[in-house]
PDB file of C-alpha atoms in Angstrom:
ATOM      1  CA  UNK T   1      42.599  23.806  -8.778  1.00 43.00           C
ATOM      2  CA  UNK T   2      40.093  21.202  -8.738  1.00 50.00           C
ATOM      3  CA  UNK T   3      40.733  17.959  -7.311  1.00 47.00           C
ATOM      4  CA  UNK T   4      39.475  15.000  -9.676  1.00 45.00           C
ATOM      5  CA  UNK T   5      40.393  11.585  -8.813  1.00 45.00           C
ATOM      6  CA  UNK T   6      41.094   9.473 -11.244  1.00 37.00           C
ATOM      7  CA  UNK T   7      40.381   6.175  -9.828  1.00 42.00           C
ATOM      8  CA  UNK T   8      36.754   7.249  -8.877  1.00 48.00           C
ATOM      9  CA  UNK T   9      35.145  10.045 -11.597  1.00 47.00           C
ATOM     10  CA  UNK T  10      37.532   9.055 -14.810  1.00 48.00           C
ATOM     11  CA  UNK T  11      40.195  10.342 -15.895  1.00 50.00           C
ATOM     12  CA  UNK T  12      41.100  13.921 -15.278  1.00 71.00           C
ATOM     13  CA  UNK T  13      40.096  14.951 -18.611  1.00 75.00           C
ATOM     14  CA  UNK T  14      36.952  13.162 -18.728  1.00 80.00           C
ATOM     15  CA  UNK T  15      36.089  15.140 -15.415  1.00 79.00           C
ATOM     16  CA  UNK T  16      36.892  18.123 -16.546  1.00 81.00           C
ATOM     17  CA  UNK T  17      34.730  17.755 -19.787  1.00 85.00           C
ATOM     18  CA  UNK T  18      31.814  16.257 -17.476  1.00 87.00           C
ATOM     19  CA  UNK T  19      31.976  18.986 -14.621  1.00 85.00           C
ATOM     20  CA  UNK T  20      31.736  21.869 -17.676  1.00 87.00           C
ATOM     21  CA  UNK T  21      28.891  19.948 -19.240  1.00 89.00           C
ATOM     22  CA  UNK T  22      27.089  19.837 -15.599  1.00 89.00           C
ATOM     23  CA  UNK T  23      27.486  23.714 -14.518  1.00 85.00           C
ATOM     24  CA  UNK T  24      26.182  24.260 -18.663  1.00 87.00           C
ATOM     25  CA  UNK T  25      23.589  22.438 -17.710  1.00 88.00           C
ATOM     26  CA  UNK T  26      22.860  24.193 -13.964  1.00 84.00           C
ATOM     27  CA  UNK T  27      23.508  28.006 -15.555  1.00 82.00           C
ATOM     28  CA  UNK T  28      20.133  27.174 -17.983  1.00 83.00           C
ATOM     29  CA  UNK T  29      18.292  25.760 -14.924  1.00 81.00           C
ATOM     30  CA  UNK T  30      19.142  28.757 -13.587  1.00 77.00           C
ATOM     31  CA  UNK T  31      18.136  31.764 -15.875  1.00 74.00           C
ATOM     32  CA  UNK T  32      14.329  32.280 -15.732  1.00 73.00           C
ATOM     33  CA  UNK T  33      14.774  32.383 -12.192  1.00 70.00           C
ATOM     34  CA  UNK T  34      17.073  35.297 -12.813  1.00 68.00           C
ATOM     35  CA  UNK T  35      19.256  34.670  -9.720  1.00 67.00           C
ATOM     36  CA  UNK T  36      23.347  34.098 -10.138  1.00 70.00           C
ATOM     37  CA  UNK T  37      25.398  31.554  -8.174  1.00 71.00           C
ATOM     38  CA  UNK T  38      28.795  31.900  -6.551  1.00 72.00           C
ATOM     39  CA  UNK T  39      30.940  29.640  -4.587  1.00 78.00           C
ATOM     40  CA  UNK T  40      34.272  30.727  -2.677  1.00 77.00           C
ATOM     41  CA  UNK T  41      37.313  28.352  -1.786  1.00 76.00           C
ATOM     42  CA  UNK T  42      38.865  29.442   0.979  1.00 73.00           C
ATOM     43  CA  UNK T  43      42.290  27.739   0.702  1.00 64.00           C
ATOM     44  CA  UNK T  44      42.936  24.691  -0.660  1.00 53.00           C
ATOM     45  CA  UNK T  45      39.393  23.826  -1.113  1.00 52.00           C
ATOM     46  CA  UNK T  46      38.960  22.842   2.212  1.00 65.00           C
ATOM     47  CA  UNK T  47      36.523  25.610   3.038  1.00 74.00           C
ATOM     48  CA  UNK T  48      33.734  26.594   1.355  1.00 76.00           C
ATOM     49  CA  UNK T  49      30.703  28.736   1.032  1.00 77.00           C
ATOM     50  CA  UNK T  50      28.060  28.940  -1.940  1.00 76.00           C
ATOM     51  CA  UNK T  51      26.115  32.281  -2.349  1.00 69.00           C
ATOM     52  CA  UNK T  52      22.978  32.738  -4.307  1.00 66.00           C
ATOM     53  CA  UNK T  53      22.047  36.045  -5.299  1.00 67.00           C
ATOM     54  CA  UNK T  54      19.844  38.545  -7.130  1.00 59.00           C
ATOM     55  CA  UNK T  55      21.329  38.921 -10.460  1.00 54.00           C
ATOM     56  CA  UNK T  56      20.511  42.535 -10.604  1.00 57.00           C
ATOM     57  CA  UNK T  57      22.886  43.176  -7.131  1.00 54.00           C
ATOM     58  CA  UNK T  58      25.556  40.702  -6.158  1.00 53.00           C
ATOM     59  CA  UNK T  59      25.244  41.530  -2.890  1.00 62.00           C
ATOM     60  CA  UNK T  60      21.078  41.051  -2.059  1.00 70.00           C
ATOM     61  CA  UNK T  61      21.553  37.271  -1.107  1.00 76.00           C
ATOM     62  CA  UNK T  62      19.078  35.199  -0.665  1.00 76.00           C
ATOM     63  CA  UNK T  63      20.825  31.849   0.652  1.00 81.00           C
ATOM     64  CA  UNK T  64      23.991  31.050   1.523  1.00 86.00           C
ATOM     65  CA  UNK T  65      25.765  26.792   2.236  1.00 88.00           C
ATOM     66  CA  UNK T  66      28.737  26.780   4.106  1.00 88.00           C
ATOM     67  CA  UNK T  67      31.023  23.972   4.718  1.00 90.00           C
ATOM     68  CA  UNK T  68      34.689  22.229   3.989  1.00 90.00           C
ATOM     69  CA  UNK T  69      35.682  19.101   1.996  1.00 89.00           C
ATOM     70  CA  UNK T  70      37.880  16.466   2.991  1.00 87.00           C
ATOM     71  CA  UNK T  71      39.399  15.275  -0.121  1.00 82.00           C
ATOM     72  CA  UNK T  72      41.070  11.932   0.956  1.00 87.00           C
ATOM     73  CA  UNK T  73      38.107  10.748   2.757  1.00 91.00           C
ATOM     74  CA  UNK T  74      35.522  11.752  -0.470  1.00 92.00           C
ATOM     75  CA  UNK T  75      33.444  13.557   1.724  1.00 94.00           C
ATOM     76  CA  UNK T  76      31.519  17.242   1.795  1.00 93.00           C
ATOM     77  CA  UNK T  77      30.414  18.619   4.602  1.00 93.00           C
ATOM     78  CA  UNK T  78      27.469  21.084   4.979  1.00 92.00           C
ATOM     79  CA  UNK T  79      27.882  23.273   8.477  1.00 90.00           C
ATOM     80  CA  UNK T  80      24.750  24.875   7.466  1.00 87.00           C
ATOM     81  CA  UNK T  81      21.911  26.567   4.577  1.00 86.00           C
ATOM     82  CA  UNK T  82      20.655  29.852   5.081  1.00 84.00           C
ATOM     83  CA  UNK T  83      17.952  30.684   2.961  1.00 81.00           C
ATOM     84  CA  UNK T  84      16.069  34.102   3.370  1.00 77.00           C
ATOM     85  CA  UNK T  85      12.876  34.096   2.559  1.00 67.00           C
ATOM     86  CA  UNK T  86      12.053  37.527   2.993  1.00 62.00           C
ATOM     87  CA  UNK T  87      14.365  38.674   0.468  1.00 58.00           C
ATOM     88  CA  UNK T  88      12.716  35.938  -2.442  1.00 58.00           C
ATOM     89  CA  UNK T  89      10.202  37.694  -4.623  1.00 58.00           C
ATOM     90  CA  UNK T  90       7.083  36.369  -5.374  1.00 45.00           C
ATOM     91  CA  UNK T  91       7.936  34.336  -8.664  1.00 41.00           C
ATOM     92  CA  UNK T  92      10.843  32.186  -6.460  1.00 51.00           C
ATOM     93  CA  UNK T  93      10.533  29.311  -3.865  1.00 48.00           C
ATOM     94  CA  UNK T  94      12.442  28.385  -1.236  1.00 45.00           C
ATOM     95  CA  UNK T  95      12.759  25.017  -2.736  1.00 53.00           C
ATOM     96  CA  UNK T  96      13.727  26.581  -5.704  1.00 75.00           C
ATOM     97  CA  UNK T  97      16.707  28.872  -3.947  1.00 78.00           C
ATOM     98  CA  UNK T  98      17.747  25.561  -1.762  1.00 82.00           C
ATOM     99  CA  UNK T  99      17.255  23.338  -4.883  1.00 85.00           C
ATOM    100  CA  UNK T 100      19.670  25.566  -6.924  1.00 84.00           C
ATOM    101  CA  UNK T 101      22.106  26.057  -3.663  1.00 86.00           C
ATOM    102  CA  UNK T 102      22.300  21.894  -3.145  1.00 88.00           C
ATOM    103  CA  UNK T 103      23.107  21.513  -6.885  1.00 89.00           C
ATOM    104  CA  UNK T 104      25.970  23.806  -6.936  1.00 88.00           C
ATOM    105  CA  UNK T 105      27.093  22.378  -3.809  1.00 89.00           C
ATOM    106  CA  UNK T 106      27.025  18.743  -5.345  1.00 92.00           C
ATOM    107  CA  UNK T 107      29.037  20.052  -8.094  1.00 90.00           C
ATOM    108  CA  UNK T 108      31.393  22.069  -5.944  1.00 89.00           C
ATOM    109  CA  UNK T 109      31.861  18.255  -3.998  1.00 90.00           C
ATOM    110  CA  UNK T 110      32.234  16.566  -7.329  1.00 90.00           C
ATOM    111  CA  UNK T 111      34.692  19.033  -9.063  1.00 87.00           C
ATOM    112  CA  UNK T 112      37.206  18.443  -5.559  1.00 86.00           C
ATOM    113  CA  UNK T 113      36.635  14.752  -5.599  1.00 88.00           C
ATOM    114  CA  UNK T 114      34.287  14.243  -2.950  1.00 91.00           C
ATOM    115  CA  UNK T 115      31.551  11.170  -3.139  1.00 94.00           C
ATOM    116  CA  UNK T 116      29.222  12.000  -0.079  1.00 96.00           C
ATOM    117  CA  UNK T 117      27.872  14.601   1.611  1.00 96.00           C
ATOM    118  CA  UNK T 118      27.055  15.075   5.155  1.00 95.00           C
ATOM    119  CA  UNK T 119      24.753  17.218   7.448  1.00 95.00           C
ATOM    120  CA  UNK T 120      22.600  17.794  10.136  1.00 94.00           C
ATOM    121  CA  UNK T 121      18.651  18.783   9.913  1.00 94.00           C
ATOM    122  CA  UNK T 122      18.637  20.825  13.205  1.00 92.00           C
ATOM    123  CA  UNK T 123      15.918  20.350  15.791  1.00 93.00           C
ATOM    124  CA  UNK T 124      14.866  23.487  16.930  1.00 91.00           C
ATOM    125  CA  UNK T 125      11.723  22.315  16.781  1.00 93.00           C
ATOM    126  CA  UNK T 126       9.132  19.661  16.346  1.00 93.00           C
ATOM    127  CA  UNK T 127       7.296  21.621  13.440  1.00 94.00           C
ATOM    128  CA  UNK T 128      10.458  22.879  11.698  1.00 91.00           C
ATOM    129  CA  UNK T 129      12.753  19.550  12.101  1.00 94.00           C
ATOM    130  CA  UNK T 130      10.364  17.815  10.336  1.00 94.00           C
ATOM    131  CA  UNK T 131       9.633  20.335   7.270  1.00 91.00           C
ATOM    132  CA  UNK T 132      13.756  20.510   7.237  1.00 91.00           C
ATOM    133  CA  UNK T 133      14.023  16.556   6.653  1.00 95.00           C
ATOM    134  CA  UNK T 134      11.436  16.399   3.951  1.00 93.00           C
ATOM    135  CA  UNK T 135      13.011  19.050   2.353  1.00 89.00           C
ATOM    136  CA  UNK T 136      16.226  17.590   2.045  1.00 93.00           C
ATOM    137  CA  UNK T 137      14.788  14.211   1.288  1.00 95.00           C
ATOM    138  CA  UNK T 138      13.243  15.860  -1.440  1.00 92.00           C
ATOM    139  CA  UNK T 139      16.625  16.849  -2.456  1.00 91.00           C
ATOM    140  CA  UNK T 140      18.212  13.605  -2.498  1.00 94.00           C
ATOM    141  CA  UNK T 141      19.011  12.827   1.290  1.00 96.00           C
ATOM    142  CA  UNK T 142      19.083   9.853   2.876  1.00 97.00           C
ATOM    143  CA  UNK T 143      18.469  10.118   6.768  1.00 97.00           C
ATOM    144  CA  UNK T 144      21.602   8.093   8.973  1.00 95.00           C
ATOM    145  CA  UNK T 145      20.596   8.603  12.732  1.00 95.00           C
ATOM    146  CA  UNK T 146      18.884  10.328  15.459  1.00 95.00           C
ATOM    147  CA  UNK T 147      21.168  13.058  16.895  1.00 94.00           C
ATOM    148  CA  UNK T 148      19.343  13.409  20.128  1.00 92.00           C
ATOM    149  CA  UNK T 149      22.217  13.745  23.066  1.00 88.00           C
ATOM    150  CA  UNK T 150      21.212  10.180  24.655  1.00 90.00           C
ATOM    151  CA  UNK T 151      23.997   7.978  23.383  1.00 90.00           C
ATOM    152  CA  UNK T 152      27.439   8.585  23.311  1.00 88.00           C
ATOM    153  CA  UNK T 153      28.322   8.968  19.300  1.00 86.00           C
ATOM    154  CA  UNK T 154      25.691  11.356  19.567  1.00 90.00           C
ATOM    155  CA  UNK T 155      28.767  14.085  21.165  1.00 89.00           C
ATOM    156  CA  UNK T 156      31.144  14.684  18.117  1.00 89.00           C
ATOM    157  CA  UNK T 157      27.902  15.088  15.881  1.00 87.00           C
ATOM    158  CA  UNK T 158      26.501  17.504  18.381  1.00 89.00           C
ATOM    159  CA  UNK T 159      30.228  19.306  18.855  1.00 89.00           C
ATOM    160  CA  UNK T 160      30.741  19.389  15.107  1.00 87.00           C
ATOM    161  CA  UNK T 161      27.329  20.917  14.485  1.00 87.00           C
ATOM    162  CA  UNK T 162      25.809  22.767  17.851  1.00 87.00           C
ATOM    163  CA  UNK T 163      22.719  21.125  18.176  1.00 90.00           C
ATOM    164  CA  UNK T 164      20.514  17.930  17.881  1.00 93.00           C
ATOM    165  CA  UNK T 165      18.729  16.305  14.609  1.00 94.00           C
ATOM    166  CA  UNK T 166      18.547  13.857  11.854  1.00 95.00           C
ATOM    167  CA  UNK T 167      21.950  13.477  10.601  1.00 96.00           C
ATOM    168  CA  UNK T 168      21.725  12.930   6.864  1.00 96.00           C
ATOM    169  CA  UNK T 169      23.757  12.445   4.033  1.00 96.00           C
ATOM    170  CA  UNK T 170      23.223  12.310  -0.088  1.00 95.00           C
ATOM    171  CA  UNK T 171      25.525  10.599  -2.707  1.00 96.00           C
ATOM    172  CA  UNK T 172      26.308  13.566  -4.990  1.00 95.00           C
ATOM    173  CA  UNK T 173      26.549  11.592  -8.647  1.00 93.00           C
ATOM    174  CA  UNK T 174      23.208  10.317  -7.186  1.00 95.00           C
ATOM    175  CA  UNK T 175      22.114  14.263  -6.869  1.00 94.00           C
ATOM    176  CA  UNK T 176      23.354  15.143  -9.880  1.00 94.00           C
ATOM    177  CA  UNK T 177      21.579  12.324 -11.555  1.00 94.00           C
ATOM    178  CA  UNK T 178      18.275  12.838  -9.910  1.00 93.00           C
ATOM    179  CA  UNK T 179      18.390  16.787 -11.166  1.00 91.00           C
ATOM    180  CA  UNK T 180      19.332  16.328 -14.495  1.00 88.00           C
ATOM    181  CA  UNK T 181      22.975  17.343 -14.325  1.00 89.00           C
ATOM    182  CA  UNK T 182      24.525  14.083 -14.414  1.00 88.00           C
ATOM    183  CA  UNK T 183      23.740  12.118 -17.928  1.00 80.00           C
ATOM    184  CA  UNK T 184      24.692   8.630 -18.535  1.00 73.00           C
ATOM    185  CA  UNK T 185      24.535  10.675 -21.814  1.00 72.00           C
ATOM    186  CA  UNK T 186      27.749  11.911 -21.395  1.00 66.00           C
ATOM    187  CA  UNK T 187      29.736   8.846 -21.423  1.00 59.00           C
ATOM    188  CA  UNK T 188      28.674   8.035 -24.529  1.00 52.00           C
ATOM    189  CA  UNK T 189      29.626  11.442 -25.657  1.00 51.00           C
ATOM    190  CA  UNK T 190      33.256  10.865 -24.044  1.00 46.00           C
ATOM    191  CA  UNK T 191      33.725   7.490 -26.131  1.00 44.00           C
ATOM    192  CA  UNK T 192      32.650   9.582 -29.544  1.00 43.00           C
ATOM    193  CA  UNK T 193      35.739  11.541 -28.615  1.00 42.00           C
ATOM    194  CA  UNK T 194      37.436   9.301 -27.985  1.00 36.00           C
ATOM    195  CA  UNK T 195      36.993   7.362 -30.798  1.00 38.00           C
ATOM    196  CA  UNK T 196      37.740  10.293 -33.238  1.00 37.00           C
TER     197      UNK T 196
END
């Protein structure tokens, strides 16, 4: 089940109501790019992974997020995004593929109560760190720190993800909002209810 608290989204109900409205919403974003979503809960919604595929074969996917919540803290955490470019056809962008994937995983953090999401933008490199945090600027990050090995905090970020980087995080109702899915909209639409 999904975990909605109801001091922080509404009431369960309302949640409920607003986290249909919001996956409507993504599925129509989704259809000319003829690609189908699919996230898996591995127990207790702690772990997670998000697949995007072909919608012709389930199985030709083209990016994958993986990660686990931690519902009392309101957090999401992204261990990483895999997006294959040479499996996207001609019509598709990567920013389209890791557009779609951050989207469902916002609504996967919002639908189990989560507030904030975490990663790392791994520095491999000079040339590919810094395409990797404009890309998820674009997408609604905010950078937090320098993961570089020189200071001490910089160990459990480095244990937790295997490298170094620009450790980053995004509000997900801010996401959601800045994509479309999230209407102020829809508040009005739960006092109508309401009201009837």
């Amino acid at each position: 089940g999904k975990n909605f608290p109801a001091e922080s989204w509404g009431t369960s109900m309302e949640a409920c109501r607003r986290a249909r409205t919001m996956r409507a919403r993504h599925a129509d974003m989704l259809k000319p790019q003829r690609l189908t979503m699919r996230t898996t809960d591995f127990g207790a919604g702690s772990l997670f992974r998000v697949f995007r595929s072909t919608a012709r074969c389930e199985g030709d996917v083209v990016g994958v997020v993986e990660g686990f919540v931690v519902p009392p803290l309101g957090l999401l955490h992204l261990d990483s995004m895999r997006i294959y470019n040479s499996r996207l056809r001609e019509q598709r962008g990567a920013f389209g593929v890791g557009l779609s994937l951050g989207l469902e995983t916002a609504l996967y953090g919002y639908e189990t109560g989560c507030h904030t999401a975490e990663l790392l933008a791994i520095n491999d490199d000079d040339h590919t760190h810094r395409r990797l945090v404009r890309y998820y600027r674009r997408l609604g990050c905010v950078p937090v720190c320098e993961v570089t090995g020189d200071k001490p905090g910089d160990v459990a970020h480095m244990l937790v993800w295997g490298g170094a980087g620009t450790r980053m995080d995004f509000d997900v109702r801010g996401v959601l909002e800045k994509w479309g899915l999230w209407s102020n909209d829809d508040d009005d639409d739960d006092d109508e209810d309401i009201a009837r």
